[in-house]
Coordinates of C-alpha atoms in Angstrom, one line a residue:
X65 CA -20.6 -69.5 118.9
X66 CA -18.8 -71.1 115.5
X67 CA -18.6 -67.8 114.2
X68 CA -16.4 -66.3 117.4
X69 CA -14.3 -69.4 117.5
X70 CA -13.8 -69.0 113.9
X71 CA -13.2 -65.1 114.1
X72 CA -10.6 -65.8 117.1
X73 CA -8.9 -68.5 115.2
X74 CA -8.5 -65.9 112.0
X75 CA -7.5 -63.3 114.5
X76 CA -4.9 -65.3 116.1
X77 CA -3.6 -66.4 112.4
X78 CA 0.0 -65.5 112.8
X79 CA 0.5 -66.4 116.7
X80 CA 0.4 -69.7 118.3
X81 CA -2.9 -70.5 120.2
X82 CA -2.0 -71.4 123.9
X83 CA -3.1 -74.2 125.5
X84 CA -6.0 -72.8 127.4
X85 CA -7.6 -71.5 123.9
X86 CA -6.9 -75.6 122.6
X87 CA -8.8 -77.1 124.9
X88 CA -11.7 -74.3 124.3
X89 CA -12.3 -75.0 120.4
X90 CA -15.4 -76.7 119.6
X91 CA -15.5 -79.7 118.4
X92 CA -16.9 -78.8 114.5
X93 CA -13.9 -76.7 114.9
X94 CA -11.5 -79.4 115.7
X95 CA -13.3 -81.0 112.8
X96 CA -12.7 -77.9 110.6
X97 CA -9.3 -77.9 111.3
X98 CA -8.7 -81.4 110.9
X99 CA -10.1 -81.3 107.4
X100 CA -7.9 -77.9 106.3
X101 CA -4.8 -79.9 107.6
X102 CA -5.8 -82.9 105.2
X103 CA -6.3 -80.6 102.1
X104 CA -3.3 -78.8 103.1
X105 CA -1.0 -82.0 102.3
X106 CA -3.6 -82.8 99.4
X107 CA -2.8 -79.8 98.1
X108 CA 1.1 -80.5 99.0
X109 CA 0.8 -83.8 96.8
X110 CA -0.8 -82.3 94.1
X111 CA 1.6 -79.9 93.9
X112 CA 4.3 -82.3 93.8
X113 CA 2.4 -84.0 91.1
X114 CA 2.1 -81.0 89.0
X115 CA 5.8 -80.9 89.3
X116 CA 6.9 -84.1 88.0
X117 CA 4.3 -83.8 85.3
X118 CA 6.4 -80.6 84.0
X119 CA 9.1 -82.8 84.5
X120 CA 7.9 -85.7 82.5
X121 CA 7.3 -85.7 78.8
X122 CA 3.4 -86.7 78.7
X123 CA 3.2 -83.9 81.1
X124 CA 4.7 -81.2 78.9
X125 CA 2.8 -82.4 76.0
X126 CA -0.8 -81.7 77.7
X127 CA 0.5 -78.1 79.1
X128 CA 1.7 -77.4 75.4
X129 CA -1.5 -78.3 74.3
X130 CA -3.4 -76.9 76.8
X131 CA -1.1 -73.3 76.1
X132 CA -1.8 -73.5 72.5
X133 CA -5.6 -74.2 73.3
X134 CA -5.3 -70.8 75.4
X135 CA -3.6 -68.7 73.0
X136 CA -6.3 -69.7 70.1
X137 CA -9.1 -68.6 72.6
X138 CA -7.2 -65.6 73.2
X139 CA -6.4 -65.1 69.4
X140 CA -10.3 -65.7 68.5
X141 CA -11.1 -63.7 71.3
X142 CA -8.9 -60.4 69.9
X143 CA -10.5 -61.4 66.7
X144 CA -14.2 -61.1 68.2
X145 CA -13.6 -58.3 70.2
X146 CA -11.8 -56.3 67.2
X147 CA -14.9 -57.2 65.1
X148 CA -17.3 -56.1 67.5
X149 CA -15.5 -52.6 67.9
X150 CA -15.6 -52.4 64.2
X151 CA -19.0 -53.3 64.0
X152 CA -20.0 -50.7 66.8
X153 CA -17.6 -47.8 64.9
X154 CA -19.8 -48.6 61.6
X155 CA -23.0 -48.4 63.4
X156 CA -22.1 -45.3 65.1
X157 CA -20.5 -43.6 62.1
X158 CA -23.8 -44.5 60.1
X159 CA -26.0 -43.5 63.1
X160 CA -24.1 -40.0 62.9
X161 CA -24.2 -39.6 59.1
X162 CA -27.6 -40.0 59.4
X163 CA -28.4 -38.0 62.2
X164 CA -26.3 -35.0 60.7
X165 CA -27.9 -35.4 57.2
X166 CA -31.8 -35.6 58.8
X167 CA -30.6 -32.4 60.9
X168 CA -29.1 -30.6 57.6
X169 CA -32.5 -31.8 55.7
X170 CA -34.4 -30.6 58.7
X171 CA -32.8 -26.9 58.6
X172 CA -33.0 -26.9 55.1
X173 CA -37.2 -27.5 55.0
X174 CA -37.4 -25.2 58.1
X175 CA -35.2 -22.3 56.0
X176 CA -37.4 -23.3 53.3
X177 CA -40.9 -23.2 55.0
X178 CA -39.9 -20.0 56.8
X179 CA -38.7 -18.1 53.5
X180 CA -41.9 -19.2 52.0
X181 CA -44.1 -18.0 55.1
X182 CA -41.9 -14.7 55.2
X183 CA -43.0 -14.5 51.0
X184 CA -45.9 -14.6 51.2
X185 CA -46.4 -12.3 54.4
X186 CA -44.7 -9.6 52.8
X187 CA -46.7 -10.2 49.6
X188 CA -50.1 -10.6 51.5
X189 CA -48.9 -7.1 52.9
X190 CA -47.9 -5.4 49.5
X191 CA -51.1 -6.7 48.1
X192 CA -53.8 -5.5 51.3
X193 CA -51.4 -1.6 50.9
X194 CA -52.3 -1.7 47.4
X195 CA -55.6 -2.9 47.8
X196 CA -56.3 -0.5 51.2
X197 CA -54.7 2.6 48.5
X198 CA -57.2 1.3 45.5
X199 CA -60.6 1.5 48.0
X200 CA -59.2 4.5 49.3
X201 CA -58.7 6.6 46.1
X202 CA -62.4 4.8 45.4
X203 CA -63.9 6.3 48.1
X204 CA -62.4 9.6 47.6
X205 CA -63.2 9.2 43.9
X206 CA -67.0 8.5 44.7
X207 CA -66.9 11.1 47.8
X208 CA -66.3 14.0 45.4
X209 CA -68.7 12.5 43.6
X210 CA -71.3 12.5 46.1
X211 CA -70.3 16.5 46.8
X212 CA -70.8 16.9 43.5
X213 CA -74.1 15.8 43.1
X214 CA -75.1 17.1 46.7
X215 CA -73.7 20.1 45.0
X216 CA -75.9 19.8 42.0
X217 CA -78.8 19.3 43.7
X218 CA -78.4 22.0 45.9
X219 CA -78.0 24.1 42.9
X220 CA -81.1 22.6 41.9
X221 CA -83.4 23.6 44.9
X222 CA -81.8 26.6 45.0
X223 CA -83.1 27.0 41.4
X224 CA -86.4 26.1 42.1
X225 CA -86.6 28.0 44.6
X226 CA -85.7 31.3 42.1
X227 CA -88.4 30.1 40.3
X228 CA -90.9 29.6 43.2
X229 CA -89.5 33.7 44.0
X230 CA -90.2 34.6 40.6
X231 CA -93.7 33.0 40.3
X232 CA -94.5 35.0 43.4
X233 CA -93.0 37.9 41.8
X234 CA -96.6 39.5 40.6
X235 CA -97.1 39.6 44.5
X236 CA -94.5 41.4 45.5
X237 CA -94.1 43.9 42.3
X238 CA -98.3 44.3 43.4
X239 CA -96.9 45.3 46.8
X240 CA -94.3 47.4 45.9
X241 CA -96.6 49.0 43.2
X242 CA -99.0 49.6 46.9
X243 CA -95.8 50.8 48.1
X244 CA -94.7 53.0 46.2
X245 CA -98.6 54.2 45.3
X246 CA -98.6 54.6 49.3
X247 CA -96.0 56.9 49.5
X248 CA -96.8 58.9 46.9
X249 CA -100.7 58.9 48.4
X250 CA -99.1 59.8 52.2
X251 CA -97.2 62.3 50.7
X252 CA -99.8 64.0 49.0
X253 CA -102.1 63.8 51.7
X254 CA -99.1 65.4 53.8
X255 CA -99.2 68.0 51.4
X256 CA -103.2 68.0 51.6
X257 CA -103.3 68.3 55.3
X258 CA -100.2 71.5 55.0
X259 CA -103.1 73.1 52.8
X260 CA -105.8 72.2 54.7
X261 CA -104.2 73.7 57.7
X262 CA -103.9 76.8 55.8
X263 CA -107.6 76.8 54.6
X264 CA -111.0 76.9 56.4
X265 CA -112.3 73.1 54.9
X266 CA -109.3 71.8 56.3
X267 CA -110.9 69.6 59.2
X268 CA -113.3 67.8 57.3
X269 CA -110.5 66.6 54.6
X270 CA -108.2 65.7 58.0
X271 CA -111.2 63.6 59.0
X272 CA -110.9 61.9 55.1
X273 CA -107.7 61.3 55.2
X274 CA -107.4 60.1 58.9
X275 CA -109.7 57.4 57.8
X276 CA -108.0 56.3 54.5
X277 CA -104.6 56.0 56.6
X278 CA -106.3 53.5 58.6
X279 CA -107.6 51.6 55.2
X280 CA -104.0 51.9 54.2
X281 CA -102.5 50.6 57.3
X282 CA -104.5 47.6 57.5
X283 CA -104.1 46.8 54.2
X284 CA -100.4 46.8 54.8
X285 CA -100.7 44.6 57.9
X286 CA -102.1 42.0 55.7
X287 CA -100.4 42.4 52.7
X288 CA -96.7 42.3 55.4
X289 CA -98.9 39.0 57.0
X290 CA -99.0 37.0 53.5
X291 CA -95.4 37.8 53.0
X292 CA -94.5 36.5 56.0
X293 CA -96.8 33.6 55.4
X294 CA -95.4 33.0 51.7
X295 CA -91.3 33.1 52.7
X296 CA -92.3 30.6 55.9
X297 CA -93.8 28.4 53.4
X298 CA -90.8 28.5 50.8
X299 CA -88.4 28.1 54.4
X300 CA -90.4 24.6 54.9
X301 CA -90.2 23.7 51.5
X302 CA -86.1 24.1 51.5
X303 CA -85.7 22.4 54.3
X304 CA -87.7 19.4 54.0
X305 CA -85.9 19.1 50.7
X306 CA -82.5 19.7 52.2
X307 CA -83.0 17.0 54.7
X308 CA -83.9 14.3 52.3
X309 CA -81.2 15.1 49.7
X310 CA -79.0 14.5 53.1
X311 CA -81.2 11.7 54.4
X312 CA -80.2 10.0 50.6
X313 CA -76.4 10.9 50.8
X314 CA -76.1 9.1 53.9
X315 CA -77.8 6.4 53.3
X316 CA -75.7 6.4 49.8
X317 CA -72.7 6.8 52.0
X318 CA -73.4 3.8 54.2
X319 CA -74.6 1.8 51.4
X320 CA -71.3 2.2 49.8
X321 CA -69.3 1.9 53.1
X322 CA -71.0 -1.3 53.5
X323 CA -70.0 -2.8 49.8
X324 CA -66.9 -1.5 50.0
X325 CA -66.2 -3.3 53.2
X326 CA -68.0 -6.5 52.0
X327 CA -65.8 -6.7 49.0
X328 CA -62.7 -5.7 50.6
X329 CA -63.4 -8.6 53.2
X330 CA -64.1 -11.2 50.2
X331 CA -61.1 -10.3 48.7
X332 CA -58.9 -10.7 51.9
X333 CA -61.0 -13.9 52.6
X334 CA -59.8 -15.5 49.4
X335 CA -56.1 -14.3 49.4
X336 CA -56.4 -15.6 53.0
X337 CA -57.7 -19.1 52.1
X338 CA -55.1 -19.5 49.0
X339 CA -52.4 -18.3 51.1
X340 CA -53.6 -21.6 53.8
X341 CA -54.3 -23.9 51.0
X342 CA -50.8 -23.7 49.5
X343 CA -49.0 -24.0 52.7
X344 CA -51.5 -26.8 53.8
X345 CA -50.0 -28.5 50.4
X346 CA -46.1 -27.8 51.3
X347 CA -46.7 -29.0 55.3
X348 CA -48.6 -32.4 53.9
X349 CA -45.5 -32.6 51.3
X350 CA -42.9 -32.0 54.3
X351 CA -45.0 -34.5 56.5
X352 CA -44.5 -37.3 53.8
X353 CA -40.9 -36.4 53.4
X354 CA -40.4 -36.5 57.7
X355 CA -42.6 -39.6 57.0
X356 CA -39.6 -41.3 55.0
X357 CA -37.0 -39.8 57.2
X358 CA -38.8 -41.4 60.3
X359 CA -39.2 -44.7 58.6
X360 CA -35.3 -44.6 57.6
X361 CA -34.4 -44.2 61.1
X362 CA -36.7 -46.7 62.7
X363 CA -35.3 -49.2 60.2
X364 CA -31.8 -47.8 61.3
X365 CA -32.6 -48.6 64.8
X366 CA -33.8 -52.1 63.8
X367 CA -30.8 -53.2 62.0
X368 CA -28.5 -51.7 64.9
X369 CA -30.7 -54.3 67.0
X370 CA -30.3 -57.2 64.7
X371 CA -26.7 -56.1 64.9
X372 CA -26.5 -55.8 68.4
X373 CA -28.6 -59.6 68.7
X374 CA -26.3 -61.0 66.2
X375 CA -23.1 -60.2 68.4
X376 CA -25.0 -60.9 71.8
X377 CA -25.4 -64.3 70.3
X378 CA -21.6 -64.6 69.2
X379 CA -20.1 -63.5 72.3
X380 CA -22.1 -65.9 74.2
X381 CA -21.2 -69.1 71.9
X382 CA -17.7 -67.5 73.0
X383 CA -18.5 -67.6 76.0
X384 CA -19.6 -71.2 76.3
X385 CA -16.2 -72.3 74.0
X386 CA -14.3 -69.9 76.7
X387 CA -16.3 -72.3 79.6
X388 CA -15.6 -75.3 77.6
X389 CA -12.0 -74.8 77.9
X390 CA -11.6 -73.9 81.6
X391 CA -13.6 -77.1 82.1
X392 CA -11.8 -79.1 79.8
X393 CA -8.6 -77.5 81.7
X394 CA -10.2 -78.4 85.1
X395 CA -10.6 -81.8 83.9
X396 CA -7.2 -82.2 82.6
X397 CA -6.0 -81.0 86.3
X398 CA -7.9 -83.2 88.2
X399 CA -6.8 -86.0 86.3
X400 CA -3.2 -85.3 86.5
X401 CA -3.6 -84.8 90.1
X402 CA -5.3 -87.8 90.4
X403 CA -2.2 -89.7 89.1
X404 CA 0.3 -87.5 91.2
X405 CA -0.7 -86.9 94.2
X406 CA 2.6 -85.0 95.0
X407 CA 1.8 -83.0 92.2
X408 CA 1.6 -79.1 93.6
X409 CA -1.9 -77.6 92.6
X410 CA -1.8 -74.4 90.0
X411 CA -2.6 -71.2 91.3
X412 CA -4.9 -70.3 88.4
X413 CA -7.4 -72.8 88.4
X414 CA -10.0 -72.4 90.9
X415 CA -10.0 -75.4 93.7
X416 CA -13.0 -77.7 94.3
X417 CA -12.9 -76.7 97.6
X418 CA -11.3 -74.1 99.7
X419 CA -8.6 -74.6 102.6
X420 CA -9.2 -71.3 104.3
X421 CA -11.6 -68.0 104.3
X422 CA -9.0 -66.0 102.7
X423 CA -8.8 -68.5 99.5
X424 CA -12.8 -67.9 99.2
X425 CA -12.4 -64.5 99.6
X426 CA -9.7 -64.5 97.3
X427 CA -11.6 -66.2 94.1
X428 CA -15.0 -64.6 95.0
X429 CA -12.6 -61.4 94.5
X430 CA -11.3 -62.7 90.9
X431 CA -14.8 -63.6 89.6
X432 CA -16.3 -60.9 90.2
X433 CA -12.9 -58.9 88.8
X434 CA -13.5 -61.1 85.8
X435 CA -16.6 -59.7 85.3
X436 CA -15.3 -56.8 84.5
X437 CA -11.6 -57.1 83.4
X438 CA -11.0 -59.6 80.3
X439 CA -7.5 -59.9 81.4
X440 CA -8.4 -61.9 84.4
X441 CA -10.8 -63.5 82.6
X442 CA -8.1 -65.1 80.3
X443 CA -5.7 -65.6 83.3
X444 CA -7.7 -67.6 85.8
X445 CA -10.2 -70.9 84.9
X446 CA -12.9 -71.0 87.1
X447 CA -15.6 -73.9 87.9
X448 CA -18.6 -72.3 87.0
X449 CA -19.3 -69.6 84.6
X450 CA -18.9 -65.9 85.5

């Protein structure tokens, strides 16, 4: 119910309340009213006070005072707030030198690193082409070498087996002796038989030589069966031979294959591991150096902090001398007013207490404006610090 009372009252602030709406105010608001109205001419006394004190000589000596106290606050506070931005332009100006001269030393070991890694790729590479060529021209080297003696021992066996032919050679010069002995034998018996034919005797020497064609025919079968026997034999022989001398040139082949390989993958091993080990020794030597950078920047950061502690701590001492003077002001006023009531009260020093809403609204609006805006700060003195 206060509150509506109050809220028509404030409504109603620039038109006469009838009589009807008197004799419906509460009585706290009588009260309220009746207090307002006193500070009202309180505040009309201390006005006129404040007057004749600007009038009067020990009057104008305080205000001097008290406008020479302000401008040194606002002189020493210039002076702080000029140091401070100088302080905070060094910091940042150091803060950027060092960041642009860890991001130079940065590009510079990652240019480095990466033009040692690109090195010693391409020399890896030069060095597994020239070492890939080398096996290769060993390989062909031994290959041909291989052929050759493949080739050789071909020549060999096909030697031996000349040899083997010639020491069957009595054989077969016995069996072309029989040939040959045949032939002539057939073809006198041809020429037997023609006479025989022509002469009386001439079936009983048929019968004779009907016979010894059989002799002769059988002997042939088995003479034509031992050949056949003898060249199946020397086949065997030169094939069993050919297949280990190819049974040994693989295995040969594989055997060198495998060294090859093994050595080629020892060589690549170690080229490998040198290749790690060096740049495992640059990255550890980088990692001290980003160690040191590191270290320099958290002791940056640290002194910016002591910095930024150190003027914490200097603005607030201000700020308790700034709060030292707008109570020493506020002193000064209340004590003039004191003596001259008549005195009118100063518009920038807040009041004890307030005559309406709009004055509370008005210096809750300044303090928290003087939060914010140092201006205000040095314009109005308030009774409790902001």
């Amino acid at each position: 119910m206060k509150k509506d009372v109050w809220l028509r009252l404030t409504n109603c602030k620039n038109r006469p309340l009838s009589e009807e709406q008197v004799r419906g105010i509460h009585p706290d608001i009588e009260e309220l009213l009746t207090r307002e109205v006193n500070r009202y001419f309180n505040k009309k006394n201390n006005q006129k006070i404040k007057i004749e004190a600007n009038t009067s000589s020990d009057g104008s000596s305080t205000l001097s005072r008290l406008d020479g106290f302000e401008k040194q606050l606002e002189e020493r506070e210039l002076c702080v707030q000029q140091w401070e931005n100088n302080i905070k332009k060094t910091i940042d100006a150091q803060v950027a030198e060092e960041r642009k001269r860890l991001k130079d030393e940065y590009d510079a070991l990652k240019s480095c690193l990466e033009s040692e890694y690109n090195n010693c790729m391409v020399d890896m590479k030069q060095k597994t082409y020239s070492f890939k060529h080398q096996l290769e021209s060993q390989h062909n080297s031994r290959l041909a070498e291989l052929e050759k003696q493949y080739k050789s021992h071909i020549s060999a066996l096909d030697k031996a087996n000349a040899e083997q032919v010639r020491g069957i050679h009595p054989d077969i010069e016995e069996l072309l002796t029989r040939e040959v002995d045949r032939y002539f034998n057939k073809k006198n018996r041809q020429k037997i038989k023609i006479e025989a034919n022509t002469t009386s005797d001439g079936s009983s020497t048929l019968s004779r030589l009907d016979g010894f064609e059989k002799q002769l025919e059988e002997r042939e079968l088995h003479v034509q069966k031992r050949e056949n026997n003898i060249k199946n034999t020397i086949e065997g022989q030169v094939a069993e031979e050919r297949k280990r001398l190819k049974d040994e040139y693989d295995a040969l082949m594989a055997r060198k294959e495998k060294n090859q390989h093994k050595s080629r993958s020892d060589n690549l091993e170690k080229q490998y591991k040198a290749q790690i080990t060096t740049l495992e020794k640059s990255i550890v030597i980088k990692d001290k150096e980003i160690g040191k950078l590191s270290a320099t920047i958290s002791q940056l950061k640290n002194d910016k902090k002591d910095i930024k502690k150190s003027v914490e701590r200097k603005c607030k001492d201000l700020e308790d001398v700034i709060f030292a003077k707008d109570l020493k002001i506020i002193t000064l006023n209340d004590r003039i007013n004191s003596f001259n009531h008549s005195a009118g009260r100063d518009g920038t020093i807040e009041p004890s207490t307030f005559i309406s809403f709009h004055d509370t609204e008005f210096w809750s609006g300044r303090r928290e404006d003087a939060k914010r805006d140092p201006s205000i700060r040095k314009k109005y003195t308030f009774r409790t610090r902001v």
